[in-house]
PDB file of C-alpha atoms in Angstrom:
ATOM      1  CA  MET A   1      34.579 160.159  84.343  1.00 63.00           C
ATOM      2  CA  SER A   2      34.784 156.280  84.413  1.00 69.00           C
ATOM      3  CA  ASN A   3      37.807 154.605  83.507  1.00 82.00           C
ATOM      4  CA  GLU A   4      36.214 151.583  83.032  1.00 89.00           C
ATOM      5  CA  PRO A   5      34.167 150.733  79.577  1.00 93.00           C
ATOM      6  CA  ILE A   6      30.749 152.088  79.125  1.00 93.00           C
ATOM      7  CA  PRO A   7      28.187 149.722  77.717  1.00 95.00           C
ATOM      8  CA  LEU A   8      25.884 152.249  75.805  1.00 95.00           C
ATOM      9  CA  SER A   9      22.881 149.987  76.059  1.00 94.00           C
ATOM     10  CA  LYS A  10      23.161 149.935  79.749  1.00 95.00           C
ATOM     11  CA  ALA A  11      23.587 154.030  79.479  1.00 95.00           C
ATOM     12  CA  LEU A  12      20.215 154.113  77.439  1.00 96.00           C
ATOM     13  CA  ALA A  13      18.198 151.806  79.703  1.00 95.00           C
ATOM     14  CA  SER A  14      18.956 154.144  82.356  1.00 95.00           C
ATOM     15  CA  PHE A  15      16.515 156.837  81.333  1.00 95.00           C
ATOM     16  CA  ASP A  16      13.315 157.465  79.402  1.00 95.00           C
ATOM     17  CA  ALA A  17      13.171 161.085  78.717  1.00 95.00           C
ATOM     18  CA  LEU A  18      12.891 161.948  74.825  1.00 94.00           C
ATOM     19  CA  TRP A  19      15.231 164.496  73.534  1.00 92.00           C
ATOM     20  CA  SER A  20      17.148 164.979  76.723  1.00 91.00           C
ATOM     21  CA  PRO A  21      20.585 163.835  76.184  1.00 94.00           C
ATOM     22  CA  ARG A  22      22.923 162.438  78.824  1.00 95.00           C
ATOM     23  CA  ILE A  23      26.638 162.731  78.737  1.00 94.00           C
ATOM     24  CA  VAL A  24      28.374 159.305  78.712  1.00 95.00           C
ATOM     25  CA  THR A  25      32.137 160.523  78.503  1.00 95.00           C
ATOM     26  CA  ARG A  26      34.098 163.433  77.701  1.00 95.00           C
ATOM     27  CA  VAL A  27      36.848 163.785  75.167  1.00 94.00           C
ATOM     28  CA  ASN A  28      39.067 166.712  75.797  1.00 95.00           C
ATOM     29  CA  ASP A  29      36.645 169.568  75.899  1.00 94.00           C
ATOM     30  CA  TYR A  30      33.982 167.546  74.092  1.00 94.00           C
ATOM     31  CA  ASP A  31      31.022 165.847  75.407  1.00 94.00           C
ATOM     32  CA  VAL A  32      29.769 162.243  74.329  1.00 95.00           C
ATOM     33  CA  ARG A  33      26.075 162.286  74.675  1.00 96.00           C
ATOM     34  CA  ILE A  34      23.472 159.749  74.074  1.00 97.00           C
ATOM     35  CA  ALA A  35      19.853 160.517  73.599  1.00 97.00           C
ATOM     36  CA  LYS A  36      16.484 158.709  72.958  1.00 97.00           C
ATOM     37  CA  VAL A  37      14.536 160.771  70.190  1.00 96.00           C
ATOM     38  CA  GLU A  38      10.895 160.257  68.939  1.00 96.00           C
ATOM     39  CA  GLY A  39       8.886 162.585  67.039  1.00 96.00           C
ATOM     40  CA  GLU A  40       9.998 166.149  66.118  1.00 93.00           C
ATOM     41  CA  HIS A  41      12.826 168.458  67.937  1.00 90.00           C
ATOM     42  CA  ILE A  42      12.767 172.051  66.962  1.00 89.00           C
ATOM     43  CA  TRP A  43      14.594 174.272  64.211  1.00 92.00           C
ATOM     44  CA  HIS A  44      18.037 175.390  65.852  1.00 90.00           C
ATOM     45  CA  VAL A  45      21.286 176.405  64.968  1.00 92.00           C
ATOM     46  CA  HIS A  46      24.739 176.162  66.595  1.00 91.00           C
ATOM     47  CA  ASP A  47      26.670 179.184  65.683  1.00 91.00           C
ATOM     48  CA  ASP A  48      30.039 178.083  66.582  1.00 91.00           C
ATOM     49  CA  THR A  49      30.231 174.444  66.280  1.00 92.00           C
ATOM     50  CA  ASP A  50      29.548 171.434  64.130  1.00 93.00           C
ATOM     51  CA  GLU A  51      27.221 168.769  65.525  1.00 93.00           C
ATOM     52  CA  PHE A  52      27.982 165.066  65.186  1.00 95.00           C
ATOM     53  CA  PHE A  53      25.351 162.447  65.020  1.00 97.00           C
ATOM     54  CA  LEU A  54      25.725 158.651  65.191  1.00 98.00           C
ATOM     55  CA  VAL A  55      22.549 156.632  64.813  1.00 98.00           C
ATOM     56  CA  LEU A  56      22.653 153.470  67.529  1.00 98.00           C
ATOM     57  CA  ASP A  57      19.207 152.316  66.883  1.00 97.00           C
ATOM     58  CA  GLY A  58      16.099 153.231  64.471  1.00 98.00           C
ATOM     59  CA  GLU A  59      16.543 155.774  62.084  1.00 98.00           C
ATOM     60  CA  LEU A  60      16.859 159.598  62.421  1.00 98.00           C
ATOM     61  CA  HIS A  61      15.855 162.166  59.803  1.00 98.00           C
ATOM     62  CA  ILE A  62      17.615 165.814  59.974  1.00 98.00           C
ATOM     63  CA  SER A  63      16.215 168.616  57.724  1.00 98.00           C
ATOM     64  CA  LEU A  64      18.467 171.260  57.063  1.00 97.00           C
ATOM     65  CA  ARG A  65      18.134 174.845  55.770  1.00 96.00           C
ATOM     66  CA  GLU A  66      21.176 175.335  53.376  1.00 94.00           C
ATOM     67  CA  PRO A  67      21.982 178.272  51.318  1.00 93.00           C
ATOM     68  CA  ALA A  68      20.963 176.000  48.101  1.00 94.00           C
ATOM     69  CA  GLY A  69      17.572 175.567  49.967  1.00 95.00           C
ATOM     70  CA  GLU A  70      16.027 173.067  52.408  1.00 96.00           C
ATOM     71  CA  ARG A  71      16.891 169.218  52.163  1.00 97.00           C
ATOM     72  CA  THR A  72      16.514 166.229  54.605  1.00 98.00           C
ATOM     73  CA  VAL A  73      19.189 163.680  55.297  1.00 98.00           C
ATOM     74  CA  LEU A  74      18.001 160.201  56.241  1.00 98.00           C
ATOM     75  CA  LEU A  75      20.422 158.254  58.972  1.00 98.00           C
ATOM     76  CA  PRO A  76      19.546 154.556  59.278  1.00 98.00           C
ATOM     77  CA  GLN A  77      21.345 152.541  62.223  1.00 98.00           C
ATOM     78  CA  GLY A  78      25.121 152.739  62.263  1.00 98.00           C
ATOM     79  CA  ALA A  79      25.172 156.011  60.009  1.00 98.00           C
ATOM     80  CA  VAL A  80      26.964 159.353  60.820  1.00 98.00           C
ATOM     81  CA  PHE A  81      26.276 162.770  59.922  1.00 98.00           C
ATOM     82  CA  THR A  82      27.822 166.253  60.934  1.00 97.00           C
ATOM     83  CA  VAL A  83      25.849 169.308  60.780  1.00 96.00           C
ATOM     84  CA  PRO A  84      27.898 171.940  60.009  1.00 95.00           C
ATOM     85  CA  ARG A  85      28.234 175.062  62.236  1.00 94.00           C
ATOM     86  CA  GLY A  86      25.819 177.944  61.460  1.00 94.00           C
ATOM     87  CA  THR A  87      23.176 175.382  59.715  1.00 95.00           C
ATOM     88  CA  GLU A  88      19.781 175.540  60.860  1.00 95.00           C
ATOM     89  CA  HIS A  89      18.445 172.014  61.369  1.00 95.00           C
ATOM     90  CA  LYS A  90      15.771 169.957  63.016  1.00 95.00           C
ATOM     91  CA  PRO A  91      16.216 166.361  63.815  1.00 96.00           C
ATOM     92  CA  TYR A  92      13.401 164.013  63.833  1.00 97.00           C
ATOM     93  CA  ALA A  93      12.589 160.429  64.573  1.00 97.00           C
ATOM     94  CA  PRO A  94       9.060 159.537  63.213  1.00 96.00           C
ATOM     95  CA  SER A  95       9.492 155.730  64.795  1.00 96.00           C
ATOM     96  CA  GLY A  96      11.920 156.408  67.311  1.00 97.00           C
ATOM     97  CA  ALA A  97      15.664 156.319  67.606  1.00 98.00           C
ATOM     98  CA  ALA A  98      18.867 156.120  69.993  1.00 98.00           C
ATOM     99  CA  ILE A  99      21.659 158.601  69.029  1.00 98.00           C
ATOM    100  CA  LEU A 100      25.032 159.538  69.962  1.00 97.00           C
ATOM    101  CA  MET A 101      26.224 162.986  69.522  1.00 95.00           C
ATOM    102  CA  PHE A 102      29.619 164.440  69.975  1.00 91.00           C
ATOM    103  CA  GLU A 103      30.076 168.301  70.586  1.00 90.00           C
ATOM    104  CA  PRO A 104      32.001 170.843  72.706  1.00 92.00           C
ATOM    105  CA  ALA A 105      30.973 170.648  76.437  1.00 91.00           C
ATOM    106  CA  GLY A 106      28.218 172.839  77.483  1.00 85.00           C
ATOM    107  CA  THR A 107      26.664 173.180  74.020  1.00 84.00           C
ATOM    108  CA  PRO A 108      22.988 173.633  74.579  1.00 77.00           C
ATOM    109  CA  THR A 109      20.549 171.128  72.976  1.00 71.00           C
ATOM    110  CA  VAL A 110      18.570 173.818  71.573  1.00 63.00           C
ATOM    111  CA  GLY A 111      21.239 175.280  69.910  1.00 54.00           C
ATOM    112  CA  ASP A 112      22.288 179.344  69.944  1.00 52.00           C
ATOM    113  CA  ARG A 113      19.207 180.276  68.065  1.00 55.00           C
ATOM    114  CA  HIS A 114      15.986 178.319  67.609  1.00 50.00           C
ATOM    115  CA  ASP A 115      12.166 178.226  67.159  1.00 52.00           C
ATOM    116  CA  GLU A 116       9.856 178.605  69.925  1.00 61.00           C
ATOM    117  CA  ILE A 117      10.521 175.940  72.672  1.00 52.00           C
ATOM    118  CA  PRO A 118       7.481 173.880  73.263  1.00 53.00           C
ATOM    119  CA  ASN A 119       6.176 173.920  77.006  1.00 53.00           C
ATOM    120  CA  HIS A 120       7.434 170.229  77.472  1.00 52.00           C
ATOM    121  CA  VAL A 121      10.930 171.231  76.923  1.00 52.00           C
ATOM    122  CA  ASP A 122      13.320 173.463  79.538  1.00 49.00           C
ATOM    123  CA  ALA A 123      14.257 176.530  77.725  1.00 47.00           C
ATOM    124  CA  THR A 124      17.551 176.686  79.300  1.00 44.00           C
ATOM    125  CA  THR A 125      18.786 173.152  78.939  1.00 46.00           C
ATOM    126  CA  GLY A 126      16.578 171.880  75.960  1.00 51.00           C
ATOM    127  CA  HIS A 127      15.969 168.813  78.018  1.00 46.00           C
ATOM    128  CA  ALA A 128      12.330 167.305  78.125  1.00 51.00           C
ATOM    129  CA  LEU A 129      10.497 168.214  81.247  1.00 46.00           C
ATOM    130  CA  ASN A 130       8.946 165.457  83.280  1.00 45.00           C
ATOM    131  CA  THR A 131       5.191 166.178  83.095  1.00 39.00           C
TER     132      THR A 131
END
């Protein structure tokens, strides 16, 4: 990891792949990841960890399946939200967004359990495949 400041705009400009988070730094045993997102991700759940989102640019929607029913939270630029562990969720960004996530190192993007993974996504990492 770098011991110099990391300009997030420069880090985001270094890749184009959607739904393919990049680790920009680590804090203890946690990855700080950035991603460009557009369209829909898949329904998934992280059984053992919360997932923190910060919207750097654009707008992110996160659908949640909770005991009281299904709901969607809207995160405009600058908003943060934490999906509690064990909560099935599906992020989507109709017009695109840049996001920062904070989660334990090695956490799979597609969670521990998930819907069927589309052909354009690597089933192991959850990263978009270059097609």
